[in-house]
XYZ file of C-alpha atoms in Angstrom:
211
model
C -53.421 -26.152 -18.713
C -51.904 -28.918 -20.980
C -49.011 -29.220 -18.647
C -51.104 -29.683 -15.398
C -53.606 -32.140 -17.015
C -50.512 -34.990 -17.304
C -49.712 -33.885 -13.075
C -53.115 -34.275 -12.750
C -54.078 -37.775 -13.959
C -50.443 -38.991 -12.547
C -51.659 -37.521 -8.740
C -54.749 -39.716 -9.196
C -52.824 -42.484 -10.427
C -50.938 -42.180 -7.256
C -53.610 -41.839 -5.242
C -55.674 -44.937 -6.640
C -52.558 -47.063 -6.522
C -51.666 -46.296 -2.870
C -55.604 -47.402 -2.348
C -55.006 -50.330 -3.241
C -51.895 -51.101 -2.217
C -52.817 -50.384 1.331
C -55.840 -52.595 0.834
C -53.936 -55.473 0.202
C -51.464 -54.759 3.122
C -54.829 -54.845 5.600
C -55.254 -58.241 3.914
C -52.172 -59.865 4.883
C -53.332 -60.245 8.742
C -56.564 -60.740 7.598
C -55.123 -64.285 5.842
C -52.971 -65.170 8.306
C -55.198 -64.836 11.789
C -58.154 -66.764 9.488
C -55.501 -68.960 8.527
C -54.873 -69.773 12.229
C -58.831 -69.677 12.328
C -59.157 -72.287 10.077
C -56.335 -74.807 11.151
C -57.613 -75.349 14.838
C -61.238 -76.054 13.453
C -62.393 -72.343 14.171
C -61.329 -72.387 17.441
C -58.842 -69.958 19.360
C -55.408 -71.298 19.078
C -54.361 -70.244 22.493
C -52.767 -66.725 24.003
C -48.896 -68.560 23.336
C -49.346 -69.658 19.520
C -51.492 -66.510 18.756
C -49.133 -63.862 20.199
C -46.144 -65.379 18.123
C -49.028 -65.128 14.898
C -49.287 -61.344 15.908
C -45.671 -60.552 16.675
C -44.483 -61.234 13.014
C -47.486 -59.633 10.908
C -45.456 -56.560 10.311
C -42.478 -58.641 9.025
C -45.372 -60.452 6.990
C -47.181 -57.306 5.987
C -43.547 -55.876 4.462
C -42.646 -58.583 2.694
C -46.130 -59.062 1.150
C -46.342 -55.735 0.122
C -43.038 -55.650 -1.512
C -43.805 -58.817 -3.284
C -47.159 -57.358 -4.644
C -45.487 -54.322 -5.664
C -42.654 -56.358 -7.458
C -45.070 -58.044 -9.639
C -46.859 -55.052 -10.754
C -50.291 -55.416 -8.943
C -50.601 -51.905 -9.138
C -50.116 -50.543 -12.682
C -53.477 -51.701 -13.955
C -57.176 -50.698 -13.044
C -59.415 -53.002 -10.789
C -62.230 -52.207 -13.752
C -60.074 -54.253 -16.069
C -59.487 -56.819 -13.913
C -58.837 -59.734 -16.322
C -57.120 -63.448 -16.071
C -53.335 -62.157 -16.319
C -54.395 -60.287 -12.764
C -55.758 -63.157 -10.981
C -52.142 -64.692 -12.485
C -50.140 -61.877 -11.081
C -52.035 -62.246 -7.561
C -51.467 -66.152 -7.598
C -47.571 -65.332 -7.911
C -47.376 -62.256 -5.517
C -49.282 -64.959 -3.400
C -47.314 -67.567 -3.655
C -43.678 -65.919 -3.535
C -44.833 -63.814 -0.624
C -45.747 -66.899 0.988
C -42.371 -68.242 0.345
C -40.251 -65.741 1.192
C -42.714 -66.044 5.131
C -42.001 -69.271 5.217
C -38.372 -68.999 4.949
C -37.880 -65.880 7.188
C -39.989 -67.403 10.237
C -37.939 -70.269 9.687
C -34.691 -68.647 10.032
C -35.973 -66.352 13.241
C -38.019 -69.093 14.893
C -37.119 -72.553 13.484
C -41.301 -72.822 13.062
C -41.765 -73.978 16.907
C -44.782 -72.110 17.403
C -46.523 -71.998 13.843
C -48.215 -75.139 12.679
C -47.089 -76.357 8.880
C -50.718 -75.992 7.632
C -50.689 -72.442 8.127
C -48.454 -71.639 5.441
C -50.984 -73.125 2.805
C -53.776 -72.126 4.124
C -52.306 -68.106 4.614
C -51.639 -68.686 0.654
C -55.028 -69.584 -0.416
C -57.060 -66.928 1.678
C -54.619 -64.206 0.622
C -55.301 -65.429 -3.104
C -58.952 -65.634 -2.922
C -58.879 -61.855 -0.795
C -56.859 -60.027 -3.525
C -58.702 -61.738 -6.277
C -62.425 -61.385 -5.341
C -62.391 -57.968 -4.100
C -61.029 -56.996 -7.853
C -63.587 -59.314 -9.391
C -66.189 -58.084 -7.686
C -65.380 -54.751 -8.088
C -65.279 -55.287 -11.708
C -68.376 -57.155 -11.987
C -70.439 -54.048 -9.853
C -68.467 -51.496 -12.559
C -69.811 -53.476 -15.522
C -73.155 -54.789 -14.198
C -73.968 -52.973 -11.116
C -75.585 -49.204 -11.058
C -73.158 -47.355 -8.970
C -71.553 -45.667 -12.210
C -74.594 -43.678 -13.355
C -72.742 -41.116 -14.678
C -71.623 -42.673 -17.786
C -72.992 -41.395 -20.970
C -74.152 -43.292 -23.662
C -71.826 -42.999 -27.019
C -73.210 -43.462 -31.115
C -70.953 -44.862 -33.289
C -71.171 -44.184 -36.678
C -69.330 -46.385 -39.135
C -68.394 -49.761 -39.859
C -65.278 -51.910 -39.897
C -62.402 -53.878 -37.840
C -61.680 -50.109 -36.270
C -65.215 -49.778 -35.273
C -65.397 -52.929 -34.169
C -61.738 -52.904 -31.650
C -63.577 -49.379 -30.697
C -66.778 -51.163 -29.329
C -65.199 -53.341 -27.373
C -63.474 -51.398 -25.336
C -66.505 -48.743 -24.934
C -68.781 -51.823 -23.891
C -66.397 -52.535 -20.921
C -67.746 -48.622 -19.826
C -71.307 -49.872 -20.462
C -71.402 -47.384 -23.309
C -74.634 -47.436 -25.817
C -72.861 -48.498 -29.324
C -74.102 -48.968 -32.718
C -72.588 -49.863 -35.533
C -73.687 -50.266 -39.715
C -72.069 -52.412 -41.277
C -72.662 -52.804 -45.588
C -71.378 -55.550 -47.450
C -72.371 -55.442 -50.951
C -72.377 -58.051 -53.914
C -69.192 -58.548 -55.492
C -67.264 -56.003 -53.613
C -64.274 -57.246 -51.484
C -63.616 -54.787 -49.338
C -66.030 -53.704 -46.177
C -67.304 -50.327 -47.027
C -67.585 -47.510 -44.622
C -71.255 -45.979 -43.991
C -72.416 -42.799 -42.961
C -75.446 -44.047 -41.982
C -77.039 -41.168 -39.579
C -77.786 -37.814 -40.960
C -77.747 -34.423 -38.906
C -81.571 -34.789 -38.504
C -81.505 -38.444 -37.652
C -78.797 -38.193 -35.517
C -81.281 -35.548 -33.409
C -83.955 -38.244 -33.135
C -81.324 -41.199 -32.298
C -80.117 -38.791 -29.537
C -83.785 -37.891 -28.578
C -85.442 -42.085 -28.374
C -81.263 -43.602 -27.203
C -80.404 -40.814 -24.732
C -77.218 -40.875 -26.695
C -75.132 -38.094 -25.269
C -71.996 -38.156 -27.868
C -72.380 -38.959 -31.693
């Protein structure tokens, strides 16, 4: 059982990870037709300029997707989704959009992409890989969708207790926390605030589920 609980959590891992990673593949030419979109004033750019923006989305796609993988996109969890994320998708952005640049200049010489697309591809693939994670993590913390969760008492007091909270309110966990700090003392004493019988009734009027 022990050994197939590590396989276990790995496999979903996996699973999660190639989620998202194909998610942010299905971006790429989701960028780069809008970016077309956007540069001839949300018009069609004509069947000549648009089948040269189609012909090289796999080569875009791959090197996207590599880049993304590179800078580790994937090893963290879209409910954490923090400010060192949005800086890893601004790079994966950016060099992917660099290393485009340079191989449609080498195959094509740019004759049938226009110069603004380049930016423009950047800054919609940015804001794509960015808000979906965002959002994601704002319905996780805010939203209802989660109503499994269980509500957790804390009992105790203390820079432990404290680091502890924190990371249980990001799973919109019920904490509480006693803290004593008497006269003259200099040290932050630990409480056992909640009796058996108390910790009944707390359960009973919180809907605390784990003590």
């Amino acid at each position: 059982m022990t050994g197939e609980q590590p396989r276990t959590r790995s496999r979903s891992w996996l699973q999660r990870s190639s989620l998202v990673f194909l998610f942010d593949v299905l971006m790429v030419p989701v960028a780069w037709l809008s970016a077309y979109w956007l540069r001839f004033n949300l018009h069609s750019p004509g069947m000549m300029i648009l089948d040269h923006a189609v012909l090289y989305l796999l080569l875009i796609m791959a090197l996207q997707g590599l880049v993304c993988w590179w800078f580790g996109l994937y090893r963290g969890m879209w409910r954490f989704a923090s400010l060192p994320d949005l800086i890893k998708i601004i790079k994966a952005a950016l060099v992917g959009t660099l290393l485009t640049f340079l191989a449609l200049f080498f195959i094509t010489r740019l004759n049938a992409v226009p110069r603004s697309v380049i930016p423009l591809y950047f800054i919609l693939y940015t804001i794509l890989l960015a808000s979906a994670r965002f959002v994601y993590r704002y319905l996780n913390d805010h939203g209802r969708w989660f109503s499994q969760q269980q509500r957790v008492l804390i009992v105790g007091a203390g820079a432990a207790a404290e680091s502890l909270v924190r990371h249980l309110w990001r799973d919109r966990a019920q904490a509480l926390c006693r803290t004593a700090h008497p006269r003259g003392a200099g040290l932050s004493l630990m409480m056992i605030a909640v009796k058996l019988v108390e910790k009944s009734m707390v359960s009973v009027w919180w809907g605390v589920r784990i003590i």
